[in-house]
Amino acid sequence: MSLFMLAAYGFACAAVYHLCPAKIRWVVLLLASYGFYASRSLAGLPFILVTTGTTWLAALAIARIGEGGKARLKAAEKERKKAIRAAARRRQRAVMLAALLLNFGLLAVLKYTDDVRGWFGASPLGLLLPLGISFYTFQSMGYLLDVYNGKYAPQKNLARFALFVSFFPQVIQGPIGRYDQLEKQLEGGGQVDVPRAFLLMLWGLAKKMVIADRALPMVSAVFDAPGGTWGGAMAVVGVLAYSVQQYCDFSGGIDLVAGIAELFGIRLAENFRRPYFAVSLGDFWRRWHISLGAWMRDYVFYPFALSRPVSRLSKAAKGRFGAAFARALPAALGNILVFALVGVWHGATSNYILWGLYNGVILAVTALLEPRYKRMNERCARLTASRGFHAFRVLRTFVIVNIGWFFDRCATAGDAVRMMGGVFARPEWAQVRLDNLGISPLDARILAVGVLLLAAVSRLAGRARAADSLGGDAGRNDCGAAARRMGKRLQRGELYLFQLLRGTPSTACGGELLPLRFAQHLPRRGRSGCANQSQCVWKEKNSWERT
């Protein structure tokens, strides 16, 4: 199903949804979700049904065991209450672990069998990989763990829970939702912001079709060529193109599905927040694929870092390496574990595993050296608070992230190391030509304008978010005026981009696109706390420094 067909399906379903009585709208949404899934992956339908059914039953079983334990506690003698609680908790844990093993085991077999066979030189089996299995499995297991931890009561209606698992805009690529945030929205919806829905959908389509689709030939020309074809300069251009292509493709898809969900009055969780403006690698991963990072934080990082074995290891390290090292050690080990799992999430091959470990080790070292960073910031307060140092931090983070993208995109870890080595050993700048990159001059111009426009919109969104965080009404007019001024500049840029598209539609784009009116939406957001525009920028910079 193409992007336009997905959008059309969303509009058609939304029309039927709003024509129906409020009490049965969730049923319409459930039928639309399963209709979408069956049309895309009919063979994968039994797998999503298995995950839905086993998770629903396991959550109910955990709740019944807990209720039974409470009933026995009331009639039990005081000395037996502790044993009753422990027995009930053991039974709940057994049910929870059985459901986790079943569903994550199913995901592992279907997703990683061929990768593991490749380690031993065996031919792939070509097992079916159901549509969205990683996303709906993680979302369902998050629900199960929340019920086990007593965060909320389980959903007793199987059909309503099935809607949570299969909601069609997000089942393809996320974001990974939380049940307590989506329950009421899925049951009754909310107020529909039609301009916001259109803005998100058009912006998502523009990112995917105007930018990502034009950067993709450059990425393929560099990374899919036989080893030794290109020098280091082409490798740099290729990884920069991949950085743009991956972000616009993924975040553009998220914007599109968020816009479709908005047609039903449902607000999905934020999944990207201007990641290439991050000032550290940790800050980057708090902005990129936010829902996956939050899932790993809540269900892997904290349980691991606070576990008894890690606590004992931290206490043992305190006497030998000091209190500061001991405090940072659980976070350092937790980051390595989390990013090893994130690497495996992408694939069980050497490049993805090494990519995960690369990020995890850097974050671990950063956690261990945090006290030194704080002392440096205190001693050089004026330097670290300057705009130049902020720009340096952003550029440094961008370089670190792009080194990691080599491992993410290359076929093997060895290929990634060889390409990075060629950056210094064999640059060969003369190879950097449009014909070698597989892109026409017109597409190159459109891509450049699109990237500049994307950077400007991201910058504007950052200013609006910083103004929102200040609170109050004093600076609304000045900050709003600043946003409107930038909005007019963006309109000029988007009109130029639109003229390029209308002149000669690109085959990579597939036709014309309507111009985007960013300024219509952004000035409505709250502005506060700034006496003038320069003060607003200064406060925004300081707020970034604290992230």
Coordinates of C-alpha atoms in Angstrom, one line a residue:
M1 CA 0.0 0.0 0.0
S2 CA 1.5 3.4 -1.1
L3 CA 1.7 6.4 1.2
F4 CA -1.2 8.1 -0.6
M5 CA -3.3 4.9 -0.4
L6 CA -2.6 4.8 3.4
A7 CA -3.7 8.4 3.7
A8 CA -6.8 7.8 1.6
Y9 CA -7.7 4.7 3.7
G10 CA -7.3 6.8 6.8
F11 CA -9.6 9.5 5.4
A12 CA -12.3 7.0 4.4
C13 CA -12.2 5.2 7.8
A14 CA -12.3 8.6 9.6
A15 CA -15.4 9.6 7.6
V16 CA -17.2 6.4 8.6
Y17 CA -15.9 6.7 12.2
H18 CA -17.4 10.2 12.7
L19 CA -20.7 9.3 11.0
C20 CA -21.3 6.4 13.5
P21 CA -22.7 6.8 17.1
A22 CA -20.0 7.5 19.7
K23 CA -20.7 4.2 21.5
I24 CA -19.6 2.0 18.5
R25 CA -16.8 4.1 17.1
W26 CA -14.2 2.0 18.7
V27 CA -15.7 -1.0 16.9
V28 CA -15.4 0.8 13.6
L29 CA -11.8 1.5 14.4
L30 CA -11.2 -2.1 15.3
L31 CA -12.7 -3.4 12.0
A32 CA -10.7 -0.8 10.1
S33 CA -7.5 -1.9 11.9
Y34 CA -7.9 -5.6 11.2
G35 CA -9.1 -4.8 7.6
F36 CA -5.9 -2.9 7.1
Y37 CA -3.7 -5.6 8.6
A38 CA -5.4 -8.4 6.6
S39 CA -5.0 -6.4 3.4
R40 CA -1.3 -5.9 4.0
S41 CA -0.3 -9.2 5.7
L42 CA -3.1 -11.8 5.7
A43 CA -0.6 -14.6 6.5
G44 CA 0.6 -12.6 9.5
L45 CA -2.9 -12.2 11.0
P46 CA -2.6 -15.4 13.1
F47 CA 0.5 -14.1 14.8
I48 CA -1.0 -10.8 15.9
L49 CA -4.0 -12.7 17.2
V50 CA -1.7 -15.0 19.2
T51 CA 0.1 -12.1 20.8
T52 CA -3.2 -10.3 21.5
G53 CA -4.9 -13.4 23.0
T54 CA -1.9 -14.6 25.1
T55 CA -1.2 -11.1 26.5
W56 CA -4.8 -10.5 27.4
L57 CA -5.2 -13.9 29.2
A58 CA -1.9 -13.5 31.0
A59 CA -2.8 -10.0 32.3
L60 CA -6.2 -11.3 33.5
A61 CA -4.5 -14.2 35.2
I62 CA -2.0 -11.9 37.0
A63 CA -4.9 -9.8 38.2
R64 CA -6.9 -12.8 39.4
I65 CA -3.9 -14.2 41.3
G66 CA -3.4 -10.8 43.0
E67 CA -7.1 -10.6 44.0
G68 CA -7.0 -14.1 45.3
G69 CA -4.0 -13.3 47.4
K70 CA -5.7 -10.3 48.9
A71 CA -8.7 -12.4 49.8
R72 CA -6.5 -14.9 51.6
L73 CA -4.6 -12.2 53.4
K74 CA -7.8 -11.0 55.0
A75 CA -8.6 -14.4 56.5
A76 CA -5.0 -15.3 57.3
E77 CA -3.1 -15.0 60.6
K78 CA -0.5 -12.3 60.8
E79 CA 2.5 -14.6 60.7
R80 CA 1.3 -16.2 57.4
K81 CA 0.6 -13.0 55.5
K82 CA 4.2 -12.6 54.3
A83 CA 4.3 -16.2 52.9
I84 CA 0.9 -15.7 51.2
R85 CA 2.2 -12.5 49.5
A86 CA 5.4 -14.2 48.4
A87 CA 3.5 -17.2 47.0
A88 CA 1.1 -15.0 45.0
R89 CA 3.9 -12.9 43.6
R90 CA 5.8 -16.1 42.5
R91 CA 2.7 -17.2 40.6
Q92 CA 2.2 -13.8 39.0
R93 CA 5.9 -13.8 38.0
A94 CA 5.6 -17.3 36.5
V95 CA 2.6 -16.2 34.3
M96 CA 4.4 -13.0 33.3
L97 CA 7.6 -14.8 32.3
A98 CA 5.7 -17.5 30.4
A99 CA 3.9 -14.8 28.3
L100 CA 7.2 -12.9 27.7
L101 CA 9.0 -16.0 26.7
L102 CA 6.2 -17.1 24.3
N103 CA 5.9 -13.7 22.6
F104 CA 9.5 -12.6 22.5
G105 CA 10.4 -16.2 21.5
L106 CA 8.0 -16.1 18.6
L107 CA 9.5 -12.7 17.5
A108 CA 13.1 -14.0 17.8
V109 CA 12.4 -17.2 15.8
L110 CA 10.7 -15.3 13.0
K111 CA 13.0 -12.3 12.9
Y112 CA 16.4 -13.8 13.7
T113 CA 16.5 -17.4 12.5
D114 CA 18.0 -16.5 9.1
D115 CA 20.5 -14.1 10.7
V116 CA 21.7 -16.8 13.1
R117 CA 21.9 -19.4 10.3
G118 CA 24.0 -16.9 8.3
W119 CA 26.6 -17.0 11.1
F120 CA 27.2 -20.7 10.3
G121 CA 27.0 -20.3 6.5
A122 CA 23.6 -22.0 6.2
S123 CA 21.1 -20.9 3.6
P124 CA 18.1 -18.8 4.9
L125 CA 14.8 -20.5 5.5
G126 CA 12.8 -17.4 4.4
L127 CA 10.4 -17.5 7.3
L128 CA 7.4 -15.2 7.3
L129 CA 8.0 -11.9 9.1
P130 CA 4.6 -10.6 10.0
L131 CA 3.9 -6.9 9.5
G132 CA 4.8 -4.8 12.5
I133 CA 5.6 -7.7 14.7
S134 CA 8.4 -5.9 16.6
F135 CA 6.2 -2.9 17.4
Y136 CA 3.0 -4.7 18.5
T137 CA 5.1 -7.3 20.5
F138 CA 6.9 -4.6 22.4
Q139 CA 3.7 -2.6 22.9
S140 CA 1.8 -5.7 24.2
M141 CA 4.6 -6.7 26.5
G142 CA 4.8 -3.2 27.9
Y143 CA 1.1 -3.5 28.8
L144 CA 1.7 -6.9 30.4
L145 CA 4.6 -5.6 32.5
D146 CA 2.6 -2.6 33.6
V147 CA -0.2 -4.8 34.8
Y148 CA 2.3 -7.1 36.6
N149 CA 3.8 -4.0 38.3
G150 CA 0.3 -2.8 39.4
K151 CA 0.3 0.4 37.3
Y152 CA -3.3 -0.2 36.1
A153 CA -5.9 -2.9 36.0
P154 CA -6.1 -5.2 33.0
Q155 CA -8.6 -4.6 30.2
K156 CA -11.4 -7.3 30.6
N157 CA -12.8 -6.8 27.1
L158 CA -10.8 -8.7 24.5
A159 CA -12.0 -6.7 21.6
R160 CA -11.0 -3.4 23.2
F161 CA -7.5 -4.8 24.0
A162 CA -7.2 -6.0 20.4
L163 CA -7.8 -2.5 19.2
F164 CA -4.9 -1.3 21.4
V165 CA -2.6 -3.9 19.8
S166 CA -3.7 -3.5 16.2
F167 CA -4.5 0.3 15.8
F168 CA -3.7 0.6 12.1
P169 CA -1.8 3.9 11.9
Q170 CA 0.9 2.9 14.3
V171 CA 1.1 -0.9 13.8
I172 CA 3.5 -0.4 10.8
Q173 CA 6.3 1.6 12.4
G174 CA 5.2 2.8 15.8
P175 CA 5.4 4.8 18.0
I176 CA 5.3 2.2 20.7
G177 CA 2.2 3.2 22.7
R178 CA 1.3 2.9 26.4
Y179 CA -2.1 1.5 27.3
D180 CA -2.8 4.1 29.9
Q181 CA -2.2 6.9 27.4
L182 CA -4.3 5.4 24.6
E183 CA -7.1 3.6 26.4
K184 CA -9.6 6.5 26.6
Q185 CA -8.6 7.9 23.2
L186 CA -9.2 4.6 21.5
E187 CA -12.5 4.1 23.2
G188 CA -14.1 7.4 22.5
G189 CA -11.6 9.6 20.6
G190 CA -11.2 13.3 21.3
Q191 CA -11.4 16.6 19.6
V192 CA -10.1 16.5 16.1
D193 CA -7.6 19.2 15.0
V194 CA -8.1 19.0 11.3
P195 CA -5.4 21.6 10.4
R196 CA -2.9 19.8 12.6
A197 CA -3.8 16.5 10.9
F198 CA -3.3 17.9 7.4
L199 CA -0.1 19.6 8.4
L200 CA 1.4 16.5 9.9
M201 CA 0.4 14.3 6.9
L202 CA 1.7 16.8 4.3
W203 CA 4.9 17.4 6.2
G204 CA 5.4 13.6 6.6
L205 CA 4.8 13.1 2.9
A206 CA 7.2 15.9 2.0
K207 CA 10.0 14.5 4.2
K208 CA 9.6 11.0 2.8
M209 CA 9.0 11.8 -0.9
V210 CA 10.8 15.1 -1.4
I211 CA 13.9 14.5 0.8
A212 CA 14.2 10.8 1.7
D213 CA 13.4 9.4 -1.8
R214 CA 16.0 11.8 -3.4
A215 CA 18.7 10.9 -0.9
L216 CA 18.2 7.2 -1.3
P217 CA 19.9 6.9 -4.7
M218 CA 23.0 8.6 -3.2
V219 CA 23.0 6.1 -0.3
S220 CA 22.7 3.1 -2.5
A221 CA 25.4 4.3 -4.9
V222 CA 27.9 4.5 -2.1
F223 CA 27.0 1.7 0.2
D224 CA 25.9 -0.9 -2.3
A225 CA 28.9 -0.6 -4.6
P226 CA 31.6 -3.3 -4.4
G227 CA 34.3 -2.8 -1.8
G228 CA 37.1 -0.5 -2.9
T229 CA 35.0 1.3 -5.5
W230 CA 34.9 4.6 -3.8
G231 CA 37.3 6.6 -1.7
G232 CA 36.8 8.3 1.6
A233 CA 35.2 11.4 0.3
M234 CA 32.3 9.4 -1.3
A235 CA 32.0 7.5 2.0
V236 CA 31.5 10.8 3.8
V237 CA 28.9 12.0 1.3
G238 CA 27.2 8.6 1.5
V239 CA 26.9 8.6 5.3
L240 CA 25.6 12.2 5.4
A241 CA 23.0 11.3 2.8
Y242 CA 22.1 8.2 4.8
S243 CA 21.7 10.4 7.9
V244 CA 19.3 12.6 6.1
Q245 CA 17.5 9.7 4.3
Q246 CA 17.0 7.6 7.4
Y247 CA 15.7 10.5 9.5
C248 CA 13.3 11.8 6.9
D249 CA 12.0 8.4 6.0
F250 CA 11.4 7.3 9.6
S251 CA 10.2 10.6 11.1
G252 CA 8.2 11.4 7.9
G253 CA 6.4 8.1 8.3
I254 CA 5.7 8.9 12.0
D255 CA 4.3 12.3 11.0
L256 CA 2.0 10.7 8.5
V257 CA 0.6 8.1 10.9
A258 CA 0.3 10.8 13.6
G259 CA -1.7 12.9 11.2
I260 CA -4.0 9.9 10.3
A261 CA -4.5 9.2 14.1
E262 CA -5.4 12.8 14.6
L263 CA -8.3 12.4 12.2
F264 CA -9.8 10.1 14.8
G265 CA -9.0 12.5 17.7
I266 CA -6.1 10.3 18.9
R267 CA -2.7 11.9 19.8
L268 CA 0.1 9.4 19.4
A269 CA 3.3 9.7 21.5
E270 CA 6.1 11.9 20.2
N271 CA 8.8 9.8 18.6
F272 CA 11.3 12.4 17.2
R273 CA 12.3 15.7 18.6
R274 CA 14.9 17.4 16.4
P275 CA 17.6 14.7 17.1
Y276 CA 20.3 16.4 15.0
F277 CA 20.2 19.4 17.3
A278 CA 21.3 17.2 20.2
V279 CA 24.3 18.3 22.3
S280 CA 25.4 14.8 23.4
L281 CA 24.9 11.2 22.4
G282 CA 22.6 10.7 25.4
D283 CA 20.6 13.7 24.3
F284 CA 20.4 12.4 20.8
W285 CA 18.8 9.1 22.0
R286 CA 16.3 11.0 24.1
R287 CA 15.2 12.6 20.8
W288 CA 15.4 9.7 18.3
H289 CA 12.8 6.9 18.4
I290 CA 11.7 8.2 21.8
S291 CA 9.0 5.5 22.3
L292 CA 11.6 2.7 21.9
G293 CA 14.0 4.5 24.2
A294 CA 11.3 5.0 26.9
W295 CA 10.4 1.3 26.6
M296 CA 14.0 0.2 27.1
R297 CA 14.4 2.7 30.0
D298 CA 11.3 1.5 31.9
Y299 CA 11.4 -2.2 31.3
V300 CA 15.1 -2.9 30.8
F301 CA 17.4 -0.2 32.1
Y302 CA 15.8 0.6 35.5
P303 CA 15.0 -3.1 36.4
F304 CA 18.6 -4.0 35.5
A305 CA 20.3 -1.0 37.2
L306 CA 18.3 -1.5 40.4
S307 CA 18.7 -5.2 40.5
R308 CA 20.4 -6.9 43.5
P309 CA 23.4 -8.2 41.5
V310 CA 24.2 -4.8 40.1
S311 CA 23.7 -3.2 43.5
R312 CA 26.2 -5.7 45.0
L313 CA 28.6 -5.0 42.2
S314 CA 28.3 -1.2 42.8
K315 CA 29.0 -1.6 46.5
A316 CA 32.1 -3.7 45.8
A317 CA 33.3 -1.1 43.4
K318 CA 32.9 1.7 45.9
G319 CA 35.7 0.6 48.1
R320 CA 38.1 0.2 45.2
F321 CA 37.2 3.0 42.8
G322 CA 35.4 5.5 44.9
A323 CA 31.8 6.6 45.5
A324 CA 31.4 8.5 42.3
F325 CA 32.4 5.5 40.2
A326 CA 30.2 3.2 42.1
R327 CA 27.1 5.5 41.6
A328 CA 27.7 5.7 37.9
L329 CA 28.5 2.0 37.4
P330 CA 24.8 0.8 37.3
A331 CA 24.0 3.4 34.6
A332 CA 27.1 2.5 32.6
L333 CA 26.3 -1.2 32.6
G334 CA 22.6 -0.5 31.9
N335 CA 23.4 1.6 28.9
I336 CA 25.6 -1.2 27.4
L337 CA 22.8 -3.7 27.9
V338 CA 20.1 -1.5 26.5
F339 CA 22.0 -0.6 23.3
A340 CA 23.1 -4.1 22.8
L341 CA 19.4 -5.0 22.7
V342 CA 18.6 -2.0 20.5
G343 CA 21.3 -3.3 18.0
V344 CA 19.7 -6.8 18.1
W345 CA 16.3 -5.1 17.6
H346 CA 17.5 -4.0 14.2
G347 CA 19.1 -7.4 13.3
A348 CA 21.2 -10.2 14.7
T349 CA 24.2 -9.4 12.4
S350 CA 27.6 -8.2 13.3
N351 CA 27.1 -4.7 12.0
Y352 CA 24.0 -4.0 14.1
I353 CA 25.4 -5.6 17.2
L354 CA 28.6 -3.6 16.9
W355 CA 26.5 -0.4 16.2
G356 CA 24.6 -1.0 19.5
L357 CA 27.8 -1.7 21.5
Y358 CA 29.4 1.4 20.0
N359 CA 26.6 3.6 21.3
G360 CA 26.4 1.8 24.6
V361 CA 30.1 2.0 25.4
I362 CA 30.2 5.7 24.6
L363 CA 27.3 6.3 26.9
A364 CA 28.8 4.1 29.6
V365 CA 32.1 6.1 29.5
T366 CA 30.2 9.3 29.5
A367 CA 28.3 8.2 32.7
L368 CA 31.6 7.2 34.4
L369 CA 33.2 10.6 33.5
E370 CA 30.2 12.7 34.5
P371 CA 31.8 14.1 37.6
R372 CA 34.8 15.4 35.6
Y373 CA 32.4 17.0 33.1
K374 CA 30.6 18.8 35.9
R375 CA 33.9 20.1 37.3
M376 CA 35.0 21.3 33.9
N377 CA 31.6 23.1 33.4
E378 CA 32.0 24.8 36.8
R379 CA 35.5 26.0 36.1
C380 CA 34.8 27.2 32.5
A381 CA 31.2 28.4 33.1
R382 CA 31.5 31.3 30.6
L383 CA 32.9 29.0 27.9
T384 CA 30.4 26.2 28.3
A385 CA 27.5 28.7 28.4
S386 CA 28.5 30.4 25.1
R387 CA 26.8 29.9 21.8
G388 CA 30.0 28.8 20.2
F389 CA 30.4 25.9 22.6
H390 CA 26.8 24.9 22.1
A391 CA 27.4 24.8 18.4
F392 CA 30.5 22.7 19.0
R393 CA 28.6 20.2 21.1
V394 CA 25.9 19.9 18.4
L395 CA 28.6 19.3 15.7
R396 CA 30.5 16.9 17.9
T397 CA 27.3 14.8 18.5
F398 CA 26.5 14.8 14.8
V399 CA 29.9 13.4 14.0
I400 CA 29.7 10.7 16.7
V401 CA 26.2 9.7 15.5
N402 CA 27.3 9.5 11.8
I403 CA 30.3 7.3 12.7
G404 CA 27.7 4.9 14.2
W405 CA 25.6 5.1 11.0
F406 CA 28.5 3.4 9.1
F407 CA 27.9 0.3 11.2
D408 CA 24.1 0.6 10.8
R409 CA 24.2 0.8 7.0
C410 CA 27.1 -1.3 5.9
A411 CA 26.5 -5.0 5.2
T412 CA 29.1 -6.1 7.7
A413 CA 31.2 -4.6 10.5
G414 CA 34.3 -5.1 8.5
D415 CA 32.9 -3.1 5.6
A416 CA 32.1 -0.2 8.0
V417 CA 35.7 -0.2 9.4
R418 CA 37.2 -0.2 5.9
M419 CA 35.0 2.6 4.7
M420 CA 35.9 4.8 7.7
G421 CA 39.5 4.0 7.2
G422 CA 39.3 5.2 3.6
V423 CA 38.2 8.6 4.8
F424 CA 41.7 9.3 6.0
A425 CA 43.8 6.9 3.9
R426 CA 42.2 7.5 0.4
P427 CA 39.9 10.5 0.2
E428 CA 39.8 10.9 -3.6
W429 CA 37.6 14.0 -3.7
A430 CA 37.5 14.0 -7.5
Q431 CA 35.0 11.1 -7.3
V432 CA 32.3 13.3 -5.7
R433 CA 30.2 14.0 -8.7
L434 CA 26.4 13.9 -9.2
D435 CA 26.7 11.1 -11.9
N436 CA 28.6 8.9 -9.4
L437 CA 26.0 9.6 -6.8
G438 CA 23.1 8.6 -9.1
I439 CA 21.2 11.9 -8.7
S440 CA 20.2 14.5 -11.3
P441 CA 21.1 18.2 -10.9
L442 CA 17.4 19.1 -10.5
D443 CA 16.9 16.5 -7.8
A444 CA 20.1 17.7 -6.1
R445 CA 18.8 21.2 -6.0
I446 CA 15.4 20.1 -4.6
L447 CA 17.2 17.9 -2.0
A448 CA 19.3 20.8 -0.9
V449 CA 16.3 23.2 -0.6
G450 CA 14.4 20.5 1.3
V451 CA 17.2 19.9 3.8
L452 CA 17.6 23.6 4.4
L453 CA 13.8 23.9 4.9
L454 CA 13.8 21.0 7.3
A455 CA 16.6 22.5 9.3
A456 CA 14.8 25.8 9.5
V457 CA 11.5 24.2 10.6
S458 CA 13.4 22.2 13.2
R459 CA 15.1 25.4 14.5
L460 CA 11.7 27.2 14.6
A461 CA 10.1 24.2 16.5
G462 CA 13.0 24.3 19.0
R463 CA 12.4 28.0 19.7
A464 CA 8.7 27.5 20.1
R465 CA 9.3 24.6 22.5
A466 CA 11.8 26.6 24.5
A467 CA 9.3 29.5 24.7
D468 CA 6.6 27.1 25.9
S469 CA 8.8 25.7 28.6
L470 CA 9.3 29.2 30.2
G471 CA 5.7 29.6 31.3
G472 CA 3.6 32.8 31.7
D473 CA 2.3 35.4 29.3
A474 CA 4.9 38.2 29.3
G475 CA 6.8 37.1 26.2
R476 CA 4.0 35.7 24.0
N477 CA 3.8 38.7 21.6
D478 CA 7.5 39.0 21.1
C479 CA 8.2 35.3 20.7
G480 CA 5.1 34.9 18.6
A481 CA 6.3 37.7 16.3
A482 CA 9.6 36.0 16.0
A483 CA 7.9 32.8 15.0
R484 CA 5.8 34.6 12.5
R485 CA 8.8 36.3 10.9
M486 CA 10.5 33.0 10.5
G487 CA 7.3 31.5 9.3
K488 CA 7.2 34.0 6.4
R489 CA 10.8 33.0 5.5
L490 CA 9.8 29.4 5.5
Q491 CA 6.8 30.2 3.2
R492 CA 9.2 31.7 0.7
G493 CA 11.4 28.6 0.9
E494 CA 8.5 26.2 0.5
L495 CA 7.0 28.2 -2.4
Y496 CA 10.4 28.0 -4.2
L497 CA 10.5 24.2 -3.5
F498 CA 6.9 24.0 -4.8
Q499 CA 7.9 25.8 -8.0
L500 CA 10.7 23.3 -8.5
L501 CA 8.3 20.4 -8.1
R502 CA 5.7 21.9 -10.4
G503 CA 8.3 22.6 -13.1
T504 CA 9.6 19.1 -13.6
P505 CA 8.1 16.5 -11.2
S506 CA 10.8 14.0 -10.2
T507 CA 10.4 10.2 -10.7
A508 CA 11.7 9.8 -7.1
C509 CA 8.9 12.0 -5.9
G510 CA 6.1 10.6 -8.0
G511 CA 4.4 13.8 -8.9
E512 CA 3.4 17.2 -7.4
L513 CA 3.0 18.1 -3.8
L514 CA 1.0 20.9 -2.2
P515 CA 3.1 23.6 -0.5
L516 CA 3.3 23.3 3.3
R517 CA 2.1 26.2 5.5
F518 CA 4.2 25.7 8.6
A519 CA 3.6 29.3 9.9
Q520 CA -0.2 28.7 10.2
H521 CA 0.3 26.2 13.0
L522 CA 3.4 27.2 14.9
P523 CA 2.5 30.7 16.1
R524 CA -0.5 29.3 18.0
R525 CA 1.8 27.6 20.5
G526 CA 2.5 29.4 23.8
R527 CA 5.2 32.0 24.1
S528 CA 6.4 33.4 27.3
G529 CA 9.1 34.8 29.5
C530 CA 11.0 36.8 26.9
A531 CA 11.3 40.6 26.9
N532 CA 12.7 40.4 23.4
Q533 CA 13.7 38.0 20.7
S534 CA 17.4 37.9 21.6
Q535 CA 16.5 37.1 25.3
C536 CA 14.3 34.3 24.1
V537 CA 17.2 32.8 22.1
W538 CA 19.5 33.2 25.1
K539 CA 17.1 31.4 27.4
E540 CA 16.5 28.7 24.9
K541 CA 20.2 28.1 24.6
N542 CA 20.5 27.7 28.4
S543 CA 17.6 25.3 28.5
W544 CA 19.3 23.2 25.8
E545 CA 22.5 23.2 27.9
R546 CA 20.5 21.6 30.8
T547 CA 19.2 18.7 28.7

